[in-house]
PDB file of C-alpha atoms in Angstrom:
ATOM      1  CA  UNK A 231     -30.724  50.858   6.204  1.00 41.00           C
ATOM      2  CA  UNK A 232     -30.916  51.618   9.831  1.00 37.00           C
ATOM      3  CA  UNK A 233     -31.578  54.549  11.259  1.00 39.00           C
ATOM      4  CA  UNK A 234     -29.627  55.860  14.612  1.00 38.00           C
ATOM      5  CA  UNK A 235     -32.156  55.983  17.588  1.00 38.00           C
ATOM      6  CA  UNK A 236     -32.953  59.299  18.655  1.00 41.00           C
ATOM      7  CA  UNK A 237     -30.911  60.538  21.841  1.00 42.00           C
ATOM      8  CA  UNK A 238     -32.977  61.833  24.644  1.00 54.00           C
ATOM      9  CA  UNK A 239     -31.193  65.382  25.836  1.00 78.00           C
ATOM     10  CA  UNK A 240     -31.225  67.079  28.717  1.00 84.00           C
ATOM     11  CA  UNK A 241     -32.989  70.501  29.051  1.00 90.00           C
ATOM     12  CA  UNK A 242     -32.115  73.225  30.942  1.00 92.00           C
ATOM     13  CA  UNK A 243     -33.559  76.044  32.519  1.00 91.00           C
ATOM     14  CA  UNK A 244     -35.218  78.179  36.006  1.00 93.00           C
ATOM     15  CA  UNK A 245     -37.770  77.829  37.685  1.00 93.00           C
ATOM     16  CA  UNK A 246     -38.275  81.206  39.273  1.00 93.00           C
ATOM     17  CA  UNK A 247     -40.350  81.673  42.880  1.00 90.00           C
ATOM     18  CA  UNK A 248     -40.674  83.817  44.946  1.00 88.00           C
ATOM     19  CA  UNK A 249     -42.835  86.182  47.254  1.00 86.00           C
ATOM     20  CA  UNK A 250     -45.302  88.685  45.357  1.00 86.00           C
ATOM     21  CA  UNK A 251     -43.250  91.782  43.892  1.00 83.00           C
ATOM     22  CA  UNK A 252     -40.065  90.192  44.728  1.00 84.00           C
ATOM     23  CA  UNK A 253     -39.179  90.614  40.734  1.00 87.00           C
ATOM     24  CA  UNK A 254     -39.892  87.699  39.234  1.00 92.00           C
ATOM     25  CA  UNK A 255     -40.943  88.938  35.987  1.00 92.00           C
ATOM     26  CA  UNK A 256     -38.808  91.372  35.961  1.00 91.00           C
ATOM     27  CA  UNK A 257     -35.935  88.794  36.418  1.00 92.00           C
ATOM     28  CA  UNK A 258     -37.096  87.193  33.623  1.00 94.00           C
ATOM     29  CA  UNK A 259     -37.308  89.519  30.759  1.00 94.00           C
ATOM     30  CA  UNK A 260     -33.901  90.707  32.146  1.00 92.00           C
ATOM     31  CA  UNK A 261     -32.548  87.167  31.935  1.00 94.00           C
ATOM     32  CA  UNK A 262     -34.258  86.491  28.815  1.00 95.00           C
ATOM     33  CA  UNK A 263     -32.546  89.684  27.301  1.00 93.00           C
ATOM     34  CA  UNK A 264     -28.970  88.854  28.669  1.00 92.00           C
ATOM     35  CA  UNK A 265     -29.451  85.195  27.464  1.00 92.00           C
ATOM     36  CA  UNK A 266     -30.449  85.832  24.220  1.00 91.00           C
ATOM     37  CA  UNK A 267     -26.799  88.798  23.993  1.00 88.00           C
ATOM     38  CA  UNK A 268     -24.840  85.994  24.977  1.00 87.00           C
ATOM     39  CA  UNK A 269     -26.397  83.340  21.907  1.00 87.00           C
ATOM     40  CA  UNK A 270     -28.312  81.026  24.081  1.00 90.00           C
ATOM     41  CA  UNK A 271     -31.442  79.950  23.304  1.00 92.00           C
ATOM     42  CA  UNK A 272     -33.760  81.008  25.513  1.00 95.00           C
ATOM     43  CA  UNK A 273     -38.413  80.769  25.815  1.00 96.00           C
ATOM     44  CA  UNK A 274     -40.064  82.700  28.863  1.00 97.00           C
ATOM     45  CA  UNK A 275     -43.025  80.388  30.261  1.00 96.00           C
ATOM     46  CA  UNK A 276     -45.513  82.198  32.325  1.00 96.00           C
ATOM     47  CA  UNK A 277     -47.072  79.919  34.937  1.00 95.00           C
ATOM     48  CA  UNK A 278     -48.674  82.446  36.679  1.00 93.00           C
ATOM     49  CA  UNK A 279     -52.530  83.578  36.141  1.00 92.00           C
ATOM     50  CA  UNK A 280     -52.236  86.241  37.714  1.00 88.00           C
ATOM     51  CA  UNK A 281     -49.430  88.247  35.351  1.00 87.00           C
ATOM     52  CA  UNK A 282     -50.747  90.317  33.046  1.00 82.00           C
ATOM     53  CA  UNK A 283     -49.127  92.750  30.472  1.00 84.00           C
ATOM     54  CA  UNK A 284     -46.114  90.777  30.253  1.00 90.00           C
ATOM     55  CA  UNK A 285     -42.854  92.820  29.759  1.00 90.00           C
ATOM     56  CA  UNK A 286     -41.141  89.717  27.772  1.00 89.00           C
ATOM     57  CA  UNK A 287     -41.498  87.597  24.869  1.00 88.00           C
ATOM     58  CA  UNK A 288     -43.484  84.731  26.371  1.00 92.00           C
ATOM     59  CA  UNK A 289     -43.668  81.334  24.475  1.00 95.00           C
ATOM     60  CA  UNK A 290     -46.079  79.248  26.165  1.00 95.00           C
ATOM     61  CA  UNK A 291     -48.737  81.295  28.947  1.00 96.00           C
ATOM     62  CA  UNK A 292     -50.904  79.639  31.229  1.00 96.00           C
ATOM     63  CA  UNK A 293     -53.814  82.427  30.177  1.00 93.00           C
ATOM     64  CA  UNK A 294     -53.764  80.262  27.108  1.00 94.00           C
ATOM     65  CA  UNK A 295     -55.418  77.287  28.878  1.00 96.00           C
ATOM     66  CA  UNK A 296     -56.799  78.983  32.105  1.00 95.00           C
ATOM     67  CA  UNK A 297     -57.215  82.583  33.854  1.00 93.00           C
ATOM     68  CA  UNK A 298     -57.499  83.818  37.215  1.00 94.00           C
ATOM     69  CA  UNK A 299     -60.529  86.369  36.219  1.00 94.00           C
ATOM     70  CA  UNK A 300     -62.269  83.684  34.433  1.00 94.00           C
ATOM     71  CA  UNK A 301     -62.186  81.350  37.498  1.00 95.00           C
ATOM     72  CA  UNK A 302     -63.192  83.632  40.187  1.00 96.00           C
ATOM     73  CA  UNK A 303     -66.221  85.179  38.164  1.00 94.00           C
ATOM     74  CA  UNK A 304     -67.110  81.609  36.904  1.00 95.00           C
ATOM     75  CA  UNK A 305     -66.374  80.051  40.509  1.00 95.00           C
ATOM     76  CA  UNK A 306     -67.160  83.139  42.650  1.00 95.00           C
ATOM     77  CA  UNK A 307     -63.436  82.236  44.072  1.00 94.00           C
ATOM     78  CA  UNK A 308     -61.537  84.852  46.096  1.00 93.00           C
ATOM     79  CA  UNK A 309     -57.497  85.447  44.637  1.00 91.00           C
ATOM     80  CA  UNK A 310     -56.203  82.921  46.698  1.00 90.00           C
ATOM     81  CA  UNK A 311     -58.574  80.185  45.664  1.00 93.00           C
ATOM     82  CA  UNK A 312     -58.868  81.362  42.160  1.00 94.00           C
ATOM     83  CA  UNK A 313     -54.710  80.577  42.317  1.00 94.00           C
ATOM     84  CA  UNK A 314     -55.286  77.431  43.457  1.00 94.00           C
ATOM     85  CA  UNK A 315     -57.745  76.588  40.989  1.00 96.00           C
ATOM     86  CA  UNK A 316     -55.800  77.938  38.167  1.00 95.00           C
ATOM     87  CA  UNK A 317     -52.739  75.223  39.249  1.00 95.00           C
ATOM     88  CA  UNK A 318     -55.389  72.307  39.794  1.00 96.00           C
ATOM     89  CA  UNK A 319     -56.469  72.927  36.614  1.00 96.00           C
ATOM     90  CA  UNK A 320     -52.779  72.713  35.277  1.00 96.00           C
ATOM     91  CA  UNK A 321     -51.962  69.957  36.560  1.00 96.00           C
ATOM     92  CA  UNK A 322     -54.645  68.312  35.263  1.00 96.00           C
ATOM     93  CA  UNK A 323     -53.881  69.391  31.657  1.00 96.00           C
ATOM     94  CA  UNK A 324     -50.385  68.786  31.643  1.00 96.00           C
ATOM     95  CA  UNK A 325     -50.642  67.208  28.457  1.00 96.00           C
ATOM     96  CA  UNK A 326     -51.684  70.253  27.187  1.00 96.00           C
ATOM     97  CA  UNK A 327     -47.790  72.023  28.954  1.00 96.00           C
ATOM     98  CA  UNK A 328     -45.863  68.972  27.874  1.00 95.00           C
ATOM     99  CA  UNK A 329     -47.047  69.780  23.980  1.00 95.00           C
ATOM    100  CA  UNK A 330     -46.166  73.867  24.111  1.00 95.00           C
ATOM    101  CA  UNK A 331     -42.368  72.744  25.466  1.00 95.00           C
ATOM    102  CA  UNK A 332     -42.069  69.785  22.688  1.00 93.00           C
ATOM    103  CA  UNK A 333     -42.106  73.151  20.174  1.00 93.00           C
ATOM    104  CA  UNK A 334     -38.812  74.428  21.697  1.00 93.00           C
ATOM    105  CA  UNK A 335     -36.153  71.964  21.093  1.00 86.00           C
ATOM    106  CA  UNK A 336     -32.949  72.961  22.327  1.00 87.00           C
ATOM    107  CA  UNK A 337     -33.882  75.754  24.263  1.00 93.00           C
ATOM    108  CA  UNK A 338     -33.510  77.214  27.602  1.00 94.00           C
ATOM    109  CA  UNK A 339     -36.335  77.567  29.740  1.00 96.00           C
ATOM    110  CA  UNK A 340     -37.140  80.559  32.204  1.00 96.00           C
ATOM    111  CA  UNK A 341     -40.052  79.258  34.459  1.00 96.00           C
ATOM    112  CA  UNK A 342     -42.401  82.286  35.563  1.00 95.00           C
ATOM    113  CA  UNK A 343     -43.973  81.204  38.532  1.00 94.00           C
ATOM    114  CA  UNK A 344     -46.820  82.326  40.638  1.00 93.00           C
ATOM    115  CA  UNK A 345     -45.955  84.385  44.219  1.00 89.00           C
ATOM    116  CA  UNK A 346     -48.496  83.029  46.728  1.00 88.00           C
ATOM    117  CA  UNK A 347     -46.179  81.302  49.229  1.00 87.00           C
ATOM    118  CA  UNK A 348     -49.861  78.598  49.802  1.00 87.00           C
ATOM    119  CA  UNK A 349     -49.069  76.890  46.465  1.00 90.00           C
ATOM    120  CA  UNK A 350     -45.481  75.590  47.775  1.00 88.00           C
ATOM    121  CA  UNK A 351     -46.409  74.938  51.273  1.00 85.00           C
ATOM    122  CA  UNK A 352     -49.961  73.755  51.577  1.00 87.00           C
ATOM    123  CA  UNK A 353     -50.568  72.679  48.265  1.00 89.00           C
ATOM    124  CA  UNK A 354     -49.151  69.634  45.934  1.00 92.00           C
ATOM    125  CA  UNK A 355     -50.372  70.961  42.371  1.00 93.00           C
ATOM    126  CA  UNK A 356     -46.531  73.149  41.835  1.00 91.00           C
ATOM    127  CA  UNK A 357     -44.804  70.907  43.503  1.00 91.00           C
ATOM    128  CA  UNK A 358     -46.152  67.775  41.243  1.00 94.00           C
ATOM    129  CA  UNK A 359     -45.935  69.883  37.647  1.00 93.00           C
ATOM    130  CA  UNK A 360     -41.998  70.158  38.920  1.00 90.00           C
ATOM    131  CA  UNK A 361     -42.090  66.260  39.893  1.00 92.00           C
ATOM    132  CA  UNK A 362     -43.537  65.895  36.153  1.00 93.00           C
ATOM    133  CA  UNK A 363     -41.052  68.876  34.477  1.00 91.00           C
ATOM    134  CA  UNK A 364     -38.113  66.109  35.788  1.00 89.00           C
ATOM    135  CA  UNK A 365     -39.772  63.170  34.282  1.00 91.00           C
ATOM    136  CA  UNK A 366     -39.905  65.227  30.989  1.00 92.00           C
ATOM    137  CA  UNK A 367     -35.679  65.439  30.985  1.00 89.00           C
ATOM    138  CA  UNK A 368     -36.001  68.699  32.390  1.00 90.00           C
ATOM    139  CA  UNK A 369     -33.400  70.378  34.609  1.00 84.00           C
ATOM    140  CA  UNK A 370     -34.720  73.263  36.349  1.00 84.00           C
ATOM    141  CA  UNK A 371     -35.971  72.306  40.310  1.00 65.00           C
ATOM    142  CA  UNK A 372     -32.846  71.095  42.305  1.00 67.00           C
ATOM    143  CA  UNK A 373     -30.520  72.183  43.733  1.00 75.00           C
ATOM    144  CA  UNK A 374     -31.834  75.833  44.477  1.00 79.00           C
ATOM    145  CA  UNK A 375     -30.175  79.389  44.025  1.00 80.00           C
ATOM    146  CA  UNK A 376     -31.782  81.784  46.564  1.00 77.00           C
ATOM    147  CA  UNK A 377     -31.156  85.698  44.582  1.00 78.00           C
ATOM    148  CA  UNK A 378     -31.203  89.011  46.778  1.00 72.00           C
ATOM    149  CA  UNK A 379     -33.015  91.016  44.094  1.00 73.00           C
ATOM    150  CA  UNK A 380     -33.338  94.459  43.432  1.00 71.00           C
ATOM    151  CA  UNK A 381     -30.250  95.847  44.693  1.00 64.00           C
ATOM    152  CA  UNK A 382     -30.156  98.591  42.932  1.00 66.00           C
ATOM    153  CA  UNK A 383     -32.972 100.280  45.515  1.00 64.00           C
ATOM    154  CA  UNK A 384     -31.120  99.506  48.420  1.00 65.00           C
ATOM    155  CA  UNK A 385     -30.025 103.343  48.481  1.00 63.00           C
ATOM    156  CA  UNK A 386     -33.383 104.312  49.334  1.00 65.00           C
ATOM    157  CA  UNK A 387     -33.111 103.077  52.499  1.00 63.00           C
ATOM    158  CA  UNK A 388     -29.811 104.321  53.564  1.00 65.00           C
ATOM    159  CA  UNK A 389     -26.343 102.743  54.700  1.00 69.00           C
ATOM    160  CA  UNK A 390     -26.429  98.988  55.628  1.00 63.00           C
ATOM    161  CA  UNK A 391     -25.820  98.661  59.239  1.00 59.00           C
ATOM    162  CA  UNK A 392     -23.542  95.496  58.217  1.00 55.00           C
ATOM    163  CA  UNK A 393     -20.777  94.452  55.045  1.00 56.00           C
ATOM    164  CA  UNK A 394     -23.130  93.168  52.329  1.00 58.00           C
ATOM    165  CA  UNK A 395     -21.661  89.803  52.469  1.00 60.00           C
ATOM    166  CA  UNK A 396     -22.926  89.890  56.068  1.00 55.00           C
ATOM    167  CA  UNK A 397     -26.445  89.268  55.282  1.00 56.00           C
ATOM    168  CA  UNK A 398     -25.320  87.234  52.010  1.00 56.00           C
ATOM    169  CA  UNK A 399     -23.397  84.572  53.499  1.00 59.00           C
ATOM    170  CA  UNK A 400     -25.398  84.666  56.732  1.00 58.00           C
ATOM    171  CA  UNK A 401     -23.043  82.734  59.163  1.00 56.00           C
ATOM    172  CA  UNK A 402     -23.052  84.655  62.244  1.00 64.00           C
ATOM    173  CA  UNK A 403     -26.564  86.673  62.936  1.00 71.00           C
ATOM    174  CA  UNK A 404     -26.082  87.025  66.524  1.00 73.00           C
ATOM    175  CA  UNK A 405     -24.967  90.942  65.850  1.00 68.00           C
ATOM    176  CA  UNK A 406     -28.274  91.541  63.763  1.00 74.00           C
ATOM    177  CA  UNK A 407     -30.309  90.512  66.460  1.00 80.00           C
ATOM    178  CA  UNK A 408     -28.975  92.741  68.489  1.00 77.00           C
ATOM    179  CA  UNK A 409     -29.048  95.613  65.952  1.00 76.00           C
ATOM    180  CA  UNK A 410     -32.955  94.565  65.390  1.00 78.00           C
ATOM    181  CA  UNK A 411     -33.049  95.270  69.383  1.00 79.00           C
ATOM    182  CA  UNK A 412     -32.245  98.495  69.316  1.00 77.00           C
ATOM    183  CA  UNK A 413     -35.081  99.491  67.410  1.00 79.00           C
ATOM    184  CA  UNK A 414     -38.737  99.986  69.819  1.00 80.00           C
ATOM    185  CA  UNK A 415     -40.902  98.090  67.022  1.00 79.00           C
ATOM    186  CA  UNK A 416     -38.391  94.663  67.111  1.00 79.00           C
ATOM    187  CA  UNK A 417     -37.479  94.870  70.090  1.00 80.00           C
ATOM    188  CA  UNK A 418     -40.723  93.031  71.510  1.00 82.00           C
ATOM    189  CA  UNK A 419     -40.006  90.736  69.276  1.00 86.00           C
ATOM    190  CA  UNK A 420     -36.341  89.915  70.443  1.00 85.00           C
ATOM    191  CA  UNK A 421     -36.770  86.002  71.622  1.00 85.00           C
ATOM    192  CA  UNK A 422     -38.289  85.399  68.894  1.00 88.00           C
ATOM    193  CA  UNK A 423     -35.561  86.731  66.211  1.00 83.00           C
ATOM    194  CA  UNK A 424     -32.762  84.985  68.469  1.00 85.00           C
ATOM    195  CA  UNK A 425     -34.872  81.704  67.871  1.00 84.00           C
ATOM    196  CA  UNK A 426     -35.483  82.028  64.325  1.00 83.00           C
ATOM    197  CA  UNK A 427     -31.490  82.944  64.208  1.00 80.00           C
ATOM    198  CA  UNK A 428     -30.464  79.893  65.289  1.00 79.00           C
ATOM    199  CA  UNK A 429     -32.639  78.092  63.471  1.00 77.00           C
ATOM    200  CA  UNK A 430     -30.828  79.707  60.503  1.00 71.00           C
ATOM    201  CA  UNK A 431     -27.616  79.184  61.197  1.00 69.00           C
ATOM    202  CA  UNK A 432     -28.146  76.142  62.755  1.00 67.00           C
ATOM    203  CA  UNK A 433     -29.133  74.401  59.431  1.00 58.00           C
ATOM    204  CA  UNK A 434     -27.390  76.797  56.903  1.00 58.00           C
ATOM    205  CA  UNK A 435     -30.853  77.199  55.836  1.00 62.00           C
ATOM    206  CA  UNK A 436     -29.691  80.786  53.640  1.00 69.00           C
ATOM    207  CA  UNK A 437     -27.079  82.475  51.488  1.00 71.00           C
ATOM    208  CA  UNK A 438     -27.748  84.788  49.077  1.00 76.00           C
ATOM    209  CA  UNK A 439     -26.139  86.102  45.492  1.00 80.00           C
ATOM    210  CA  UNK A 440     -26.821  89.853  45.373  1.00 78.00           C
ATOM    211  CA  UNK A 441     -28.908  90.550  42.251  1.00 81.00           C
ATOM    212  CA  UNK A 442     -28.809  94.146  40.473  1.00 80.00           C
ATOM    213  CA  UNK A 443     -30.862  93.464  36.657  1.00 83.00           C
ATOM    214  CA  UNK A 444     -29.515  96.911  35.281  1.00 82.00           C
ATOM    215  CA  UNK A 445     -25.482  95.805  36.402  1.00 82.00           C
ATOM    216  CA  UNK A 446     -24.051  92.902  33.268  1.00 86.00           C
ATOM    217  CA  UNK A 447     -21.577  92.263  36.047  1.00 85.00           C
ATOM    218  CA  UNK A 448     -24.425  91.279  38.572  1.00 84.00           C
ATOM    219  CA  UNK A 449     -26.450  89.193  36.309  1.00 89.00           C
ATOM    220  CA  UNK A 450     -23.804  87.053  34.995  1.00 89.00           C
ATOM    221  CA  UNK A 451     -22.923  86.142  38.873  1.00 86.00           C
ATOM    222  CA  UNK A 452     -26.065  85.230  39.060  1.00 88.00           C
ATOM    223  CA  UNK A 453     -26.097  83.297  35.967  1.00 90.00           C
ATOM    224  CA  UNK A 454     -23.117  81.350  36.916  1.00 88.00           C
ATOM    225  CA  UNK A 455     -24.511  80.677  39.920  1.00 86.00           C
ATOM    226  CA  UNK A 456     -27.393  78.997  38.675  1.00 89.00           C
ATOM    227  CA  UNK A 457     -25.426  77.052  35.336  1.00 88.00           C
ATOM    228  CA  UNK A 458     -23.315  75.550  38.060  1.00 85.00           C
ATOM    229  CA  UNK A 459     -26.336  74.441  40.261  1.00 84.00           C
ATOM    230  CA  UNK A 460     -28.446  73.097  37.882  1.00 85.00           C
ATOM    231  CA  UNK A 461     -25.169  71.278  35.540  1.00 82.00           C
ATOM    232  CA  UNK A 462     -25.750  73.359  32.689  1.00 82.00           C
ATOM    233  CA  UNK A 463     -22.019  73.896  32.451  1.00 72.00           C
ATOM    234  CA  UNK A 464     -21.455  70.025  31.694  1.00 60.00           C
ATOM    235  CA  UNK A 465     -24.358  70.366  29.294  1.00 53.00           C
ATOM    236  CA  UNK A 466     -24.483  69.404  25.345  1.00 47.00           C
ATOM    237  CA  UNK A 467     -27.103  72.499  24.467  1.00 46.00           C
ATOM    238  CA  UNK A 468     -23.650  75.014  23.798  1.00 48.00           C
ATOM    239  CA  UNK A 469     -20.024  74.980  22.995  1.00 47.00           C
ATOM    240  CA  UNK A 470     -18.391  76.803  26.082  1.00 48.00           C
ATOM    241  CA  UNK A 471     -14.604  77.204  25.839  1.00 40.00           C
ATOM    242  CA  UNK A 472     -13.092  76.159  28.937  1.00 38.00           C
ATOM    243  CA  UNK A 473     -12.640  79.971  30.315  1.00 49.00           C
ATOM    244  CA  UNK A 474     -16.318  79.584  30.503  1.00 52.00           C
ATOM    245  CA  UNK A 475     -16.719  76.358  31.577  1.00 44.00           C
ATOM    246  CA  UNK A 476     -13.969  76.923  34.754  1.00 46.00           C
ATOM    247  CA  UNK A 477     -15.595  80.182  35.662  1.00 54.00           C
ATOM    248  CA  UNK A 478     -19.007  78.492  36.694  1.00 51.00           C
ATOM    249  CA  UNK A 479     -17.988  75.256  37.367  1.00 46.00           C
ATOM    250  CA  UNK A 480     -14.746  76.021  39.610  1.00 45.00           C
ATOM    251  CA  UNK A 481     -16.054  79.712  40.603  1.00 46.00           C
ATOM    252  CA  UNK A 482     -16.344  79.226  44.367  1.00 39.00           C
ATOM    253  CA  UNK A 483     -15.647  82.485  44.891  1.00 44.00           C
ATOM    254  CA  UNK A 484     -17.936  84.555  42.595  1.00 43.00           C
ATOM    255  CA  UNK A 485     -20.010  85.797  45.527  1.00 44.00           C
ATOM    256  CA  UNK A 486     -17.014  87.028  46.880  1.00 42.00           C
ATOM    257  CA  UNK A 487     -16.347  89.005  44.042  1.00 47.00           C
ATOM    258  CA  UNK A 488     -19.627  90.203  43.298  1.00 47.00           C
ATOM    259  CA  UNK A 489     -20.232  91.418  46.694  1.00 46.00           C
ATOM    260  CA  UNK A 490     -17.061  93.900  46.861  1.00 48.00           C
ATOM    261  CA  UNK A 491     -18.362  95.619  44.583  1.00 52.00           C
ATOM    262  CA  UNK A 492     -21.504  96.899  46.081  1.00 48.00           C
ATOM    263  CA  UNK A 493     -20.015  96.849  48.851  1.00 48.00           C
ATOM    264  CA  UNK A 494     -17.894  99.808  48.060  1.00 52.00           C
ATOM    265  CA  UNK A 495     -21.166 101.825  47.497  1.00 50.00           C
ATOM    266  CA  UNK A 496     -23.162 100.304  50.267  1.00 46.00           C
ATOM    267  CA  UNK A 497     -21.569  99.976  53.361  1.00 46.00           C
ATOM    268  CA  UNK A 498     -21.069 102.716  55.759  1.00 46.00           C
ATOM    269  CA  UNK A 499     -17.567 104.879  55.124  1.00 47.00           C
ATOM    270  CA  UNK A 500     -15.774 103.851  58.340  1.00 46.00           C
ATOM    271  CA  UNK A 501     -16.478  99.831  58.270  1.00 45.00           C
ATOM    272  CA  UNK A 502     -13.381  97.560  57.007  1.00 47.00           C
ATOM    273  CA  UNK A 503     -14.658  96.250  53.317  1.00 42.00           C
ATOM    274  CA  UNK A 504     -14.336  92.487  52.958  1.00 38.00           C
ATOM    275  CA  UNK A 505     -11.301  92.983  51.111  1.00 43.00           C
ATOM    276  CA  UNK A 506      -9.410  95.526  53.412  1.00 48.00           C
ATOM    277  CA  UNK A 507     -10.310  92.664  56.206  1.00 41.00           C
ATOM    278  CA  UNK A 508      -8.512  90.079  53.821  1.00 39.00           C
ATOM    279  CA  UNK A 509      -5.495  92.884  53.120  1.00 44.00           C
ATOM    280  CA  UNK A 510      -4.995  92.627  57.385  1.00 47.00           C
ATOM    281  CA  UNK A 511      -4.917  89.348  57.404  1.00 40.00           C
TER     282      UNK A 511
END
């Protein structure tokens, strides 16, 4: 008898960054939810010492092998270096990681990451465990999705000066800078927005898919967004009939869609939606 060698799968998932109370966690649990309505598969890892009460079902958590208020009363560490710490110390055990995702075969994997923008740019520890997560058959790090969260509180702050797909798309930002003029606190600080501008648009450096978690509509564009960065949509983890498959793989045009929508509610009453600009054309 011979036995058929074991195929090696991909595995798919996010890793989620961003700045501190930018949503993170609150992305995940709302991904985790909309995942699990739609029959995927789906484990929460929290890689961040710093969360606690999570608001999700988490399958692995780093407070399992290391916490942040363990290290800086054992260390006397400050936040910041306590952070650091905590990753060191990760990186070092990653034997420890690699055994907690073995558990979840077939599964897709929401990465919970820490919010201190030091980790990504002055440190090596995140950036390696990501290096390692690739090694491991995992497909989570490149290419990115950048996600304009909570969208839902934009009202708070009144009408947006610009069409939503204006600061989305970010091709031309030679009319914000102008409308950042105008107001006495930026206005000191003019050269410098016109250089970081066209820096910006120089290098296509930004776009944006508006995120809403309470709006189904929102989070799928999102989710689409992300299947067709990452391949998930030429995966093996889920049968997709090819509706599905052509919507995120072929979708060029879901931010355009998704953004006409807000827009509607957004924008200010007596500016041309993107689609009324489209209907002159």
């Amino acid at each position: 008898m011979s036995s058929e060698p074991e195929q090696s799968s991909l595995r798919f998932g996010q890793v989620v960054i961003g700045p501190p109370g930018s949503g993170k966690t609150t992305y995940c649990r709302a991904m985790q939810e909309f995942l699990s309505h739609l029959g995927r598969k789906v484990v929460v890892i929290n890689l961040d010492p710093a969360n606690e009460g999570l608001p999700y079902t988490c399958a692995v958590d780093i407070s399992e092998l290391v916490t942040l208020d363990d290290v800086m009363e054992g260390l006397k560490l400050g936040p910041n270096g306590g952070l650091i710490y905590c990753m060191e110390y990760l990186e070092a055990n990653l034997d420890w990681l690699e055994g907690k995702l073995k558990k979840h075969h077939n599964y897709y994997f929401l990465f919970d990451c820490p919010g201190q923008v030091e980790l990504y740019t002055h440190h090596s520890s995140v950036r390696n465990m990501f290096a390692q997560l690739s090694k491991w058959n995992f497909r989570v790090e490149l290419p990115h999705v950048n996600v304009l969260s909570k969208m839902d509180l934009i009202e708070q702050y009144g009408k947006l000066a610009f069409n939503l797909d204006f600061y989305t798309e970010v091709m031309d930002l030679s009319y914000l800078v102008e409308h950042l003029a105008a107001d006495p606190f930026f206005k000191k600080f003019h050269r410098l927005n016109e250089k970081l501008a066209e820096v910006i648009q120089d290098y296509s450096l930004v776009s944006f898919v508006p995120l809403n978690v309470q709006d189904k509509e929102s989070m799928m564009q999102v989710l689409r967004a992300v299947d067709k960065a990452n391949g998930y949509c030429f995966g093996d983890l889920e049968e997709r009939n090819l509706q599905a498959m052509m919507s995120a793989a072929v979708g060029a045009d879901f931010q355009f869609t998704s953004t006409l929508g807000v827009q509607e509610k957004y924008v200010e009453p007596n500016k041309k939606t993107l689609e009324e600009e489209v209907m002159d054309l």
